[in-house]
Amino acid sequence: MDALSMGLVAAMGALATVAGASEDIESDVGSQSNPNSQVQLAAQVGNPHRIYNKAISGEPPANALWATTAAVVAYTLITKFAMPALFAIAVGASVAALFNGVFSTSAYFGRNASQRRFNQWIYLDIVRYTTPSIMAHAWITAFCITCIAYIQTQILMPHHPFPMPVIAMIWGIAVGAIGSSVGDIHYGGEREFQWRIFGQGLNTMLSGQIVRKAEAGLRNSIDNAWFCAKLGGPFTGLAFGLVVFLDSWRTTVFDPVTQSGLAIGMGLFFVILMNLYNYYVETSVRRKYGPYPGYKGDIPA
Amino acid sequence: MNFDALTIVYILEIIVGGLLVGVGVHFVPVGGAPAAMAQATGVGTGTVQLAAGSGLTGLLAAGLMMSVTDNIWPILASGAVGAMIMIDATMMVGGWIYAYAVGAPFASAKVNYDPITGYSQPPYVAPGTVGQGIPTVSFVSGTIGGFMGGLGGALIYYPLMMINHNPSLSALFAIGIFLVNAVLASWNIQGTIEGFHDPKFKRWTKAFRSCLVATLILALVAVTITGGA
C-alpha cells in the first residue's frame, strides 16, 4: 500500500458514486427504469401522459453499451493518436452520449407511436428539451466509468490485466444492475405512485394509474429527475461507490501477492457485516411501523 | 492443439463453473418491475441483470488475482468475495429505500415465517401486494447466490486463462459462458424468485440439466477456439 494507490482507490470510489447517481437519473428522466411497464401501461388504461418512454432494453446492457463505446474511443485515441487521457475520455464520452441520443429519440418515437390507438401523443417539446438532459447524464456516467477503467488498467498497481473496454463493459453492466435495483424503488415506489398510503407497496389495483400532475402543470420527465436527484440517485451512487471502493480497497491495502488471504478475509468481513446490518434494519423497521392495520389472518405479528 | 488429460480437466472446470452460475442464479432474490414498486419481495431488477452484475464484478476481482498468482484457490475465493460484495451492497442500499423512503417493512409472501429469523410474514405484507423489501432469508440467499456466481465465473476464467494466457480473450469467453447460463436459469425462474425458500426454487434441477448440456458444448468450443489460436 502506498499513498498514491489509496488516493486512486478513493478517486475511483468518488467517480463511481457520481456515475451511479447520474446513471439512475438518466434512467429516470428517460423512464428506462423498471416501472417503465407502468408508463407503457398508463395509456392503455386511459391515462395518456407526457412522460418520456425509452425502455427498449434493460439498463445494464444499455449502460454497458455507452461505457464500452466511450472506452473504445478513448482507448483508440490514447494508444493510436497519443492523445492526453482526460481529453480522450471526454471525447469518448461525447461519442457515447451521441449513441444515447439516437437510442433515446428513436425509442421515444417508436414506443409512443405504437400507442396511437390509446390516444397517446408524441410531444415534440418533450423530445426537444428532455433528450439533451438524458444525453448529459449518460455523458457523465460514461466519463466516470471510463476514468475508473483507465485508472485500473494504467495507473493502479497491480495493473488490471483486462483491457479498458472490457472493464468498462463490466462496470457498465454493474452500474445498470445497481441503478435498476436501488434507484428504481425511489422512482416507482415514491414518485410514480403517490396516493398510496405511506408504508404500503403498490396495490395491484393501481397498476397503470400513474401520477400525471406535477407541482406546476402536467408532469413530465424533468419533474421526475428533480425528485429522484434528492434520494434515489445519490443512493444508487452510494451503492455503486461502495462496490467499487470496497472491492478495490481490500486488494490495495493488502498486497494481493503476499497477503491474498487477508484481502479475501477482509471481503468476507464486509459481507458478514452487511448481512447483520440488513437484519438490524429489518428488525427496527418492523418494530417502528408494526403490522398492517387491516390484517385479518390468524398468524400473530 | 493437443487434447490431453489436462484439457479434459479444464473442460470439466468450465462445466462446473457454468453449473454453479446456473444454480446460483436461483438463489438471487429478484422481483423485477413489481419489486421496484414495492409490489413483490426481492430486488427490483431482472434475474440476468443482477446475476451478471455481481458475477462479473467477481470476475474482475478474480482477473486481478490471477495476474499476480497461478494458485487456483485465492483466485476462486477472490471472485466469490467480489461478487458477494456487489450483491450485498446493492441489496443493503436498496433496503434503505424500502425501509426509509417507501416506509415498508420487509416481508415475504411465500412463507408464513422467515426460516432464519422466525419472524412472521403475513401481517407485514401490504394489501394487494405479494410482499416487499428484502427480508433476512432473501438477503442471505442472495449472498449465497453471489458466492456461487462469482465462484462459477472465476472457475470458467481460470482454465481459459491457463490455456491461452490472454486475459481479454479469456474474460470475453467467460462473460459469454456466464451470460448463457444466467439466461437459461432465468427462463426456468420466469420472472421473480425470492430465494431458497421460494417454491420455485425446487425447479433448479431443470436448469441444472439445461446448463450442463449448454456448458458442455460451450466448454468444448471455448477450449478449442481459445487454445487453437
XYZ file of C-alpha atoms in Angstrom:
530
model
C 0.000 0.000 0.000
C 1.212 3.457 -0.814
C -0.375 6.881 -0.584
C -0.882 7.186 -4.354
C -2.735 3.879 -4.571
C -5.025 4.784 -1.678
C -5.743 8.146 -3.306
C -6.550 6.399 -6.566
C -8.913 3.964 -4.845
C -10.624 6.907 -3.161
C -10.910 8.661 -6.525
C -12.395 5.512 -8.052
C -14.960 5.389 -5.264
C -15.860 9.045 -5.840
C -16.102 8.586 -9.610
C -18.283 5.509 -9.099
C -20.583 7.460 -6.778
C -21.076 10.146 -9.413
C -21.511 7.520 -12.146
C -24.174 5.695 -10.136
C -26.095 8.873 -9.374
C -26.090 10.094 -12.968
C -26.989 6.622 -14.260
C -30.088 6.471 -12.098
C -31.226 9.993 -13.006
C -30.614 9.270 -16.696
C -32.875 6.257 -16.499
C -35.493 8.178 -14.501
C -35.650 11.099 -16.963
C -35.879 8.671 -19.868
C -38.141 6.315 -17.919
C -35.909 3.381 -18.675
C -36.288 2.261 -15.078
C -38.171 -0.819 -14.001
C -41.556 0.881 -13.512
C -41.470 1.683 -17.247
C -44.046 -1.072 -17.653
C -46.423 1.281 -15.838
C -45.541 4.176 -18.153
C -46.330 1.921 -21.106
C -49.475 0.593 -19.431
C -50.807 4.007 -18.361
C -52.014 4.995 -21.824
C -53.634 1.604 -22.290
C -55.775 2.017 -19.165
C -56.833 5.503 -20.214
C -54.086 7.762 -18.869
C -52.137 9.330 -21.757
C -49.155 11.193 -20.319
C -46.151 13.425 -21.039
C -43.505 11.117 -19.537
C -40.534 10.157 -21.725
C -40.620 6.475 -22.658
C -37.437 4.888 -23.966
C -37.293 1.463 -22.323
C -36.374 -0.751 -25.261
C -33.657 -2.576 -23.326
C -32.743 -3.130 -19.705
C -30.488 -0.597 -18.017
C -27.455 -2.900 -17.656
C -26.952 -3.704 -21.360
C -27.709 -0.086 -22.327
C -25.161 1.293 -19.871
C -22.645 -1.358 -20.895
C -23.047 -0.106 -24.480
C -22.404 3.524 -23.532
C -19.496 2.804 -21.216
C -17.870 0.436 -23.711
C -18.321 2.890 -26.593
C -16.651 5.625 -24.569
C -13.823 3.306 -23.510
C -13.179 2.012 -27.034
C -12.987 5.535 -28.455
C -10.804 6.746 -25.586
C -8.507 3.713 -25.804
C -8.053 4.213 -29.548
C -7.297 7.912 -29.151
C -4.823 7.270 -26.326
C -2.919 4.386 -27.945
C -3.012 5.305 -31.652
C -3.078 9.101 -31.529
C -1.200 9.685 -28.250
C -3.929 11.989 -27.006
C -3.937 13.067 -23.329
C -6.032 10.599 -21.337
C -8.525 13.036 -19.834
C -9.239 14.654 -23.214
C -9.545 11.264 -24.925
C -12.000 10.037 -22.286
C -14.088 13.206 -22.682
C -14.232 12.659 -26.453
C -15.177 9.018 -25.901
C -17.967 10.003 -23.527
C -19.261 12.503 -26.101
C -19.486 9.768 -28.731
C -21.312 7.586 -26.206
C -23.735 10.437 -25.483
C -24.476 10.727 -29.223
C -25.261 6.993 -29.309
C -27.506 7.568 -26.335
C -29.308 10.419 -28.137
C -30.067 8.248 -31.166
C -31.220 5.430 -28.895
C -33.436 7.749 -26.834
C -35.202 9.604 -29.628
C -35.837 6.534 -31.767
C -37.142 4.673 -28.713
C -39.438 7.564 -27.728
C -40.906 7.907 -31.214
C -41.299 4.162 -31.642
C -42.893 3.477 -28.284
C -45.310 6.385 -28.338
C -46.235 5.954 -31.999
C -47.223 2.362 -31.223
C -49.709 3.700 -28.654
C -51.595 5.991 -31.002
C -54.742 3.909 -30.678
C -54.803 4.741 -26.956
C -54.702 8.495 -27.714
C -51.069 8.759 -26.619
C -49.472 11.753 -28.357
C -45.902 12.271 -29.437
C -44.819 15.533 -27.786
C -42.057 17.202 -29.771
C -41.328 19.670 -26.971
C -40.643 16.732 -24.616
C -38.196 15.279 -27.151
C -36.577 18.674 -27.655
C -35.804 19.563 -24.080
C -35.671 16.179 -22.329
C -33.319 14.379 -24.712
C -30.327 16.710 -24.043
C -30.784 16.122 -20.314
C -30.742 12.351 -20.834
C -27.648 12.624 -23.039
C -25.870 14.818 -20.498
C -26.414 12.287 -17.728
C -25.241 9.469 -19.985
C -22.114 11.525 -20.726
C -21.312 11.786 -17.021
C -21.834 8.051 -16.481
C -19.694 7.075 -19.468
C -16.969 9.556 -18.496
C -16.731 8.366 -14.886
C -16.754 4.661 -15.756
C -14.094 5.115 -18.442
C -11.977 7.033 -15.924
C -12.310 4.116 -13.471
C -11.313 1.657 -16.196
C -8.341 3.860 -17.126
C -7.163 4.089 -13.505
C -7.496 0.320 -13.028
C -5.624 -0.632 -16.185
C -2.968 2.098 -16.419
C -2.215 3.655 -13.040
C -3.283 1.496 -10.095
C -0.757 -1.173 -9.035
C -1.018 -4.018 -9.841
C -2.454 -3.096 -13.255
C -5.667 -4.913 -14.036
C -4.997 -7.462 -16.815
C -8.318 -6.885 -18.660
C -8.278 -4.236 -21.421
C -10.010 -0.927 -20.740
C -13.163 -1.570 -22.838
C -13.808 -4.939 -21.134
C -13.556 -3.346 -17.697
C -15.831 -0.513 -18.825
C -18.338 -3.078 -20.076
C -18.320 -4.984 -16.779
C -18.709 -1.810 -14.697
C -21.404 -0.638 -17.129
C -23.390 -3.822 -16.530
C -22.822 -3.480 -12.771
C -23.900 0.184 -12.616
C -27.001 -0.626 -14.643
C -27.870 -3.542 -12.373
C -27.418 -1.367 -9.286
C -29.330 1.584 -10.723
C -32.102 -0.769 -11.677
C -32.174 -2.397 -8.216
C -31.738 0.618 -5.966
C -32.808 3.815 -7.710
C -35.955 2.391 -9.255
C -37.568 1.791 -5.878
C -37.463 5.515 -5.217
C -38.807 6.299 -8.685
C -41.502 3.629 -8.783
C -42.396 3.306 -5.125
C -42.156 7.019 -4.340
C -42.615 9.097 -7.467
C -44.887 7.344 -9.920
C -47.491 6.360 -7.334
C -48.004 8.930 -4.627
C -51.583 8.390 -3.489
C -50.967 5.028 -1.858
C -50.808 5.010 1.948
C -47.288 5.606 3.271
C -45.750 2.308 4.253
C -47.566 0.299 1.617
C -46.292 -1.185 -1.548
C -48.219 -0.527 -4.742
C -51.585 -2.277 -4.687
C -52.115 -4.337 -7.859
C -55.371 -2.433 -8.421
C -53.386 0.752 -9.063
C -51.421 -0.676 -11.988
C -51.148 1.890 -14.754
C -52.645 4.659 -12.571
C -49.506 6.783 -12.584
C -49.425 10.334 -11.252
C -49.828 12.759 -14.144
C -49.979 16.111 -12.394
C -46.864 17.890 -11.232
C -46.272 20.678 -8.735
C -46.900 23.118 -11.592
C -48.933 21.873 -14.545
C -48.614 18.490 -16.211
C -45.975 16.023 -15.054
C -43.050 15.429 -17.384
C -39.786 13.581 -17.016
C -37.791 16.595 -15.816
C -40.021 16.643 -12.724
C -39.070 13.014 -12.139
C -35.380 13.899 -12.312
C -35.895 16.778 -9.882
C -37.448 14.398 -7.364
C -35.128 11.416 -7.886
C -31.967 13.534 -7.673
C -32.732 14.007 -3.967
C -32.544 10.404 -2.798
C -32.784 7.703 -5.477
C -29.802 8.978 -7.483
C -27.449 9.575 -4.532
C -28.328 6.187 -3.013
C -27.597 4.452 -6.303
C -24.290 6.287 -6.379
C -23.616 5.193 -2.816
C -24.253 1.543 -3.700
C -22.039 1.600 -6.799
C -19.387 3.601 -4.962
C -19.399 1.020 -2.153
C -18.975 -1.824 -4.648
C -16.064 -0.211 -6.479
C -14.413 1.140 -3.334
C -14.712 -1.923 -1.083
C -13.676 -4.308 -3.838
C -10.593 -2.259 -4.781
C -9.739 -1.218 -1.233
C -9.168 -4.751 0.031
C -6.687 -5.597 -2.748
C -4.895 -2.254 -2.391
C -4.433 -2.187 1.379
C -3.374 -5.829 1.390
C -0.831 -6.800 -1.235
C -2.518 -9.493 -3.379
C 0.806 -11.293 -3.885
C 1.810 -11.809 -0.258
C -1.412 -11.067 1.666
C -4.115 -12.527 -0.567
C -5.631 -14.350 2.410
C -6.082 -11.076 4.280
C -7.611 -9.389 1.210
C -10.164 -12.200 0.880
C -10.806 -12.284 4.632
C -11.477 -8.547 4.651
C -14.008 -9.030 1.838
C -15.749 -11.760 3.831
C -15.836 -9.444 6.844
C -17.645 -6.771 4.776
C -20.145 -9.387 3.577
C -20.935 -10.630 7.092
C -21.263 -7.056 8.333
C -23.763 -6.177 5.591
C -25.840 -9.301 6.356
C -26.016 -8.372 10.036
C -26.842 -4.766 9.198
C -29.765 -5.803 6.990
C -31.103 -7.895 9.872
C -30.872 -4.829 12.113
C -32.770 -2.677 9.563
C -35.476 -5.334 9.190
C -35.937 -5.647 12.948
C -36.013 -1.903 13.595
C -38.482 -1.237 10.761
C -40.823 -3.994 11.963
C -40.717 -2.515 15.450
C -41.300 1.072 14.303
C -44.014 0.538 11.672
C -45.759 -2.583 13.002
C -48.159 -4.855 11.094
C -50.745 -3.502 8.612
C -53.960 -2.383 10.354
C -56.280 -4.246 8.002
C -54.636 -7.650 8.513
C -57.266 -10.366 9.104
C -55.174 -13.556 9.108
C -54.533 -15.902 12.024
C -50.742 -15.646 12.186
C -49.615 -13.408 15.065
C -47.399 -10.428 14.238
C -3.801 -28.170 -30.091
C -3.218 -31.275 -28.019
C -6.309 -32.825 -26.496
C -4.610 -34.291 -23.441
C -5.791 -35.144 -19.921
C -5.182 -31.577 -18.746
C -7.539 -30.221 -21.402
C -10.257 -32.559 -20.149
C -9.715 -31.214 -16.628
C -10.058 -27.677 -17.969
C -13.302 -28.603 -19.760
C -14.640 -30.128 -16.542
C -13.743 -26.970 -14.625
C -15.640 -24.822 -17.116
C -18.665 -27.135 -16.849
C -18.651 -26.974 -13.053
C -18.332 -23.175 -13.276
C -21.293 -22.958 -15.632
C -23.402 -25.178 -13.373
C -22.521 -23.037 -10.354
C -23.714 -19.950 -12.246
C -26.922 -21.674 -13.372
C -27.829 -22.871 -9.885
C -26.547 -19.701 -8.182
C -28.975 -17.520 -10.137
C -31.849 -19.353 -8.383
C -30.613 -18.052 -5.028
C -30.680 -14.380 -6.039
C -33.910 -12.736 -4.799
C -35.275 -10.921 -7.835
C -38.641 -9.202 -8.082
C -38.326 -7.310 -11.364
C -40.561 -4.291 -12.031
C -43.112 -5.221 -9.303
C -40.345 -5.157 -6.688
C -39.312 -1.693 -7.886
C -42.815 -0.515 -6.898
C -42.749 -2.448 -3.580
C -45.325 -4.845 -5.043
C -43.207 -8.000 -4.675
C -40.359 -9.218 -2.491
C -36.809 -9.022 -3.778
C -34.503 -6.698 -5.676
C -36.180 -4.538 -8.326
C -34.350 -5.769 -11.384
C -34.151 -8.713 -13.769
C -32.560 -12.029 -12.852
C -29.894 -11.976 -15.544
C -29.017 -8.370 -14.857
C -28.331 -8.819 -11.162
C -26.600 -12.176 -11.579
C -24.436 -10.760 -14.370
C -23.677 -7.590 -12.429
C -22.480 -9.478 -9.379
C -20.793 -12.388 -11.151
C -18.863 -10.125 -13.495
C -17.722 -7.918 -10.603
C -16.382 -11.156 -9.159
C -14.706 -11.878 -12.484
C -12.886 -8.533 -12.244
C -11.598 -9.470 -8.774
C -10.589 -12.947 -9.977
C -8.826 -11.482 -13.021
C -6.810 -9.137 -10.842
C -5.824 -12.003 -8.535
C -4.848 -14.200 -11.472
C -2.476 -11.514 -12.775
C -0.347 -11.944 -9.650
C -0.674 -15.673 -8.864
C -1.350 -19.026 -10.549
C -2.709 -20.609 -7.377
C -6.348 -21.510 -8.065
C -7.701 -21.075 -4.501
C -7.097 -17.339 -3.970
C -8.425 -16.715 -7.493
C -11.671 -18.567 -6.831
C -12.071 -17.039 -3.361
C -11.412 -13.539 -4.668
C -14.036 -13.963 -7.399
C -16.612 -15.251 -4.933
C -15.953 -12.442 -2.437
C -16.096 -9.741 -5.131
C -19.489 -10.975 -6.292
C -20.816 -11.191 -2.734
C -19.716 -7.599 -2.008
C -21.535 -6.352 -5.120
C -24.800 -8.114 -4.428
C -24.783 -7.311 -0.703
C -24.091 -3.603 -1.209
C -26.913 -3.471 -3.757
C -29.408 -5.244 -1.505
C -28.377 -3.226 1.550
C -28.794 0.203 -0.065
C -31.999 -0.956 -1.793
C -33.232 -1.989 1.654
C -32.645 1.556 2.939
C -35.037 2.909 0.318
C -37.689 0.304 1.159
C -37.281 0.984 4.849
C -36.834 4.742 4.972
C -38.238 6.193 1.711
C -41.163 3.940 0.810
C -41.557 3.128 4.502
C -42.455 -0.530 4.089
C -41.374 -3.305 6.456
C -39.655 -6.239 4.736
C -41.930 -9.220 4.182
C -42.132 -12.332 2.038
C -45.480 -13.699 0.894
C -44.122 -17.154 0.048
C -43.658 -18.341 3.649
C -45.522 -17.685 6.906
C -42.362 -17.481 8.995
C -38.873 -16.424 7.927
C -36.811 -19.656 8.036
C -33.792 -17.842 9.512
C -35.158 -15.250 11.939
C -38.512 -16.930 12.626
C -40.332 -13.589 12.114
C -43.972 -13.825 10.999
C -44.561 -12.534 7.469
C -48.287 -12.237 6.512
C -49.161 -9.398 8.970
C -46.488 -7.260 7.311
C -47.480 -7.934 3.689
C -49.276 -4.818 2.399
C -52.794 -5.431 0.996
C -52.838 -6.057 -2.755
C -49.137 -6.941 -2.922
C -47.069 -10.105 -2.561
C -44.607 -8.675 -0.069
C -41.913 -6.037 -0.292
C -38.309 -5.404 0.627
C -35.558 -7.922 1.259
C -36.138 -9.975 4.439
C -33.191 -11.726 6.101
C -33.781 -15.063 4.381
C -33.728 -13.403 0.944
C -30.624 -11.402 1.857
C -28.720 -14.493 2.972
C -29.954 -16.364 -0.089
C -28.719 -13.526 -2.319
C -25.316 -13.681 -0.646
C -25.137 -17.424 -1.394
C -26.180 -16.709 -4.995
C -23.430 -14.111 -5.308
C -20.932 -16.583 -3.871
C -21.867 -19.262 -6.400
C -21.977 -16.812 -9.309
C -18.579 -15.322 -8.522
C -17.068 -18.753 -7.914
C -18.543 -20.014 -11.191
C -17.268 -17.031 -13.163
C -13.769 -17.443 -11.726
C -13.864 -21.193 -12.385
C -14.678 -20.520 -16.054
C -11.991 -17.832 -16.357
C -9.191 -19.819 -14.713
C -8.924 -22.760 -17.184
C -9.324 -20.492 -20.220
C -6.510 -18.324 -18.914
C -4.326 -21.382 -18.266
C -4.789 -22.443 -21.890
C -4.211 -19.183 -23.747
C -2.631 -16.758 -21.226
C -4.638 -13.955 -22.802
C -6.750 -12.077 -20.211
C -9.011 -10.241 -22.660
C -9.854 -13.345 -24.711
C -10.478 -15.403 -21.576
C -12.554 -12.657 -19.963
C -14.804 -12.285 -23.007
C -15.356 -16.041 -23.283
C -16.023 -16.217 -19.543
C -18.578 -13.390 -19.813
C -20.265 -15.196 -22.714
C -20.486 -18.565 -20.931
C -21.638 -16.779 -17.779
C -24.472 -14.978 -19.574
C -25.677 -18.128 -21.378
C -26.056 -19.937 -18.054
C -27.664 -16.939 -16.337
C -30.229 -16.586 -19.140
C -31.030 -20.314 -19.130
C -31.636 -20.198 -15.385
C -33.814 -17.107 -15.787
C -36.075 -18.910 -18.247
C -36.510 -21.529 -15.563
C -37.354 -18.917 -12.919
C -39.789 -16.976 -15.159
C -39.508 -13.516 -13.708
C -39.404 -13.455 -9.939
C -37.939 -15.599 -7.185
C -37.399 -14.794 -3.508
C -34.550 -17.157 -2.659
C -34.139 -20.724 -1.493
C -37.397 -20.673 0.495
C -39.417 -19.891 -2.645
C -41.391 -22.879 -4.054
C -39.954 -22.051 -7.492
C -36.504 -22.887 -6.174
C -37.366 -26.597 -6.406
C -37.178 -26.286 -10.195
C -33.400 -25.825 -10.108
C -32.785 -29.383 -11.365
C -34.270 -28.445 -14.743
C -31.860 -25.528 -15.062
C -29.051 -27.820 -13.910
C -29.676 -30.231 -16.790
C -30.017 -27.487 -19.411
C -26.906 -25.695 -18.159
C -24.993 -28.987 -18.229
C -25.753 -29.522 -21.921
C -25.177 -25.884 -22.880
C -21.930 -25.526 -20.943
C -20.578 -28.825 -22.282
C -20.897 -27.536 -25.842
C -19.619 -24.081 -24.895
C -16.659 -25.540 -22.996
C -15.599 -27.634 -25.996
C -15.885 -24.629 -28.306
C -14.160 -22.245 -25.907
C -11.250 -24.568 -25.198
C -10.765 -25.374 -28.879
C -11.048 -21.821 -30.168
C -9.061 -20.077 -27.478
C -6.441 -22.825 -27.333
C -6.038 -23.290 -31.061
C -5.027 -19.758 -31.868
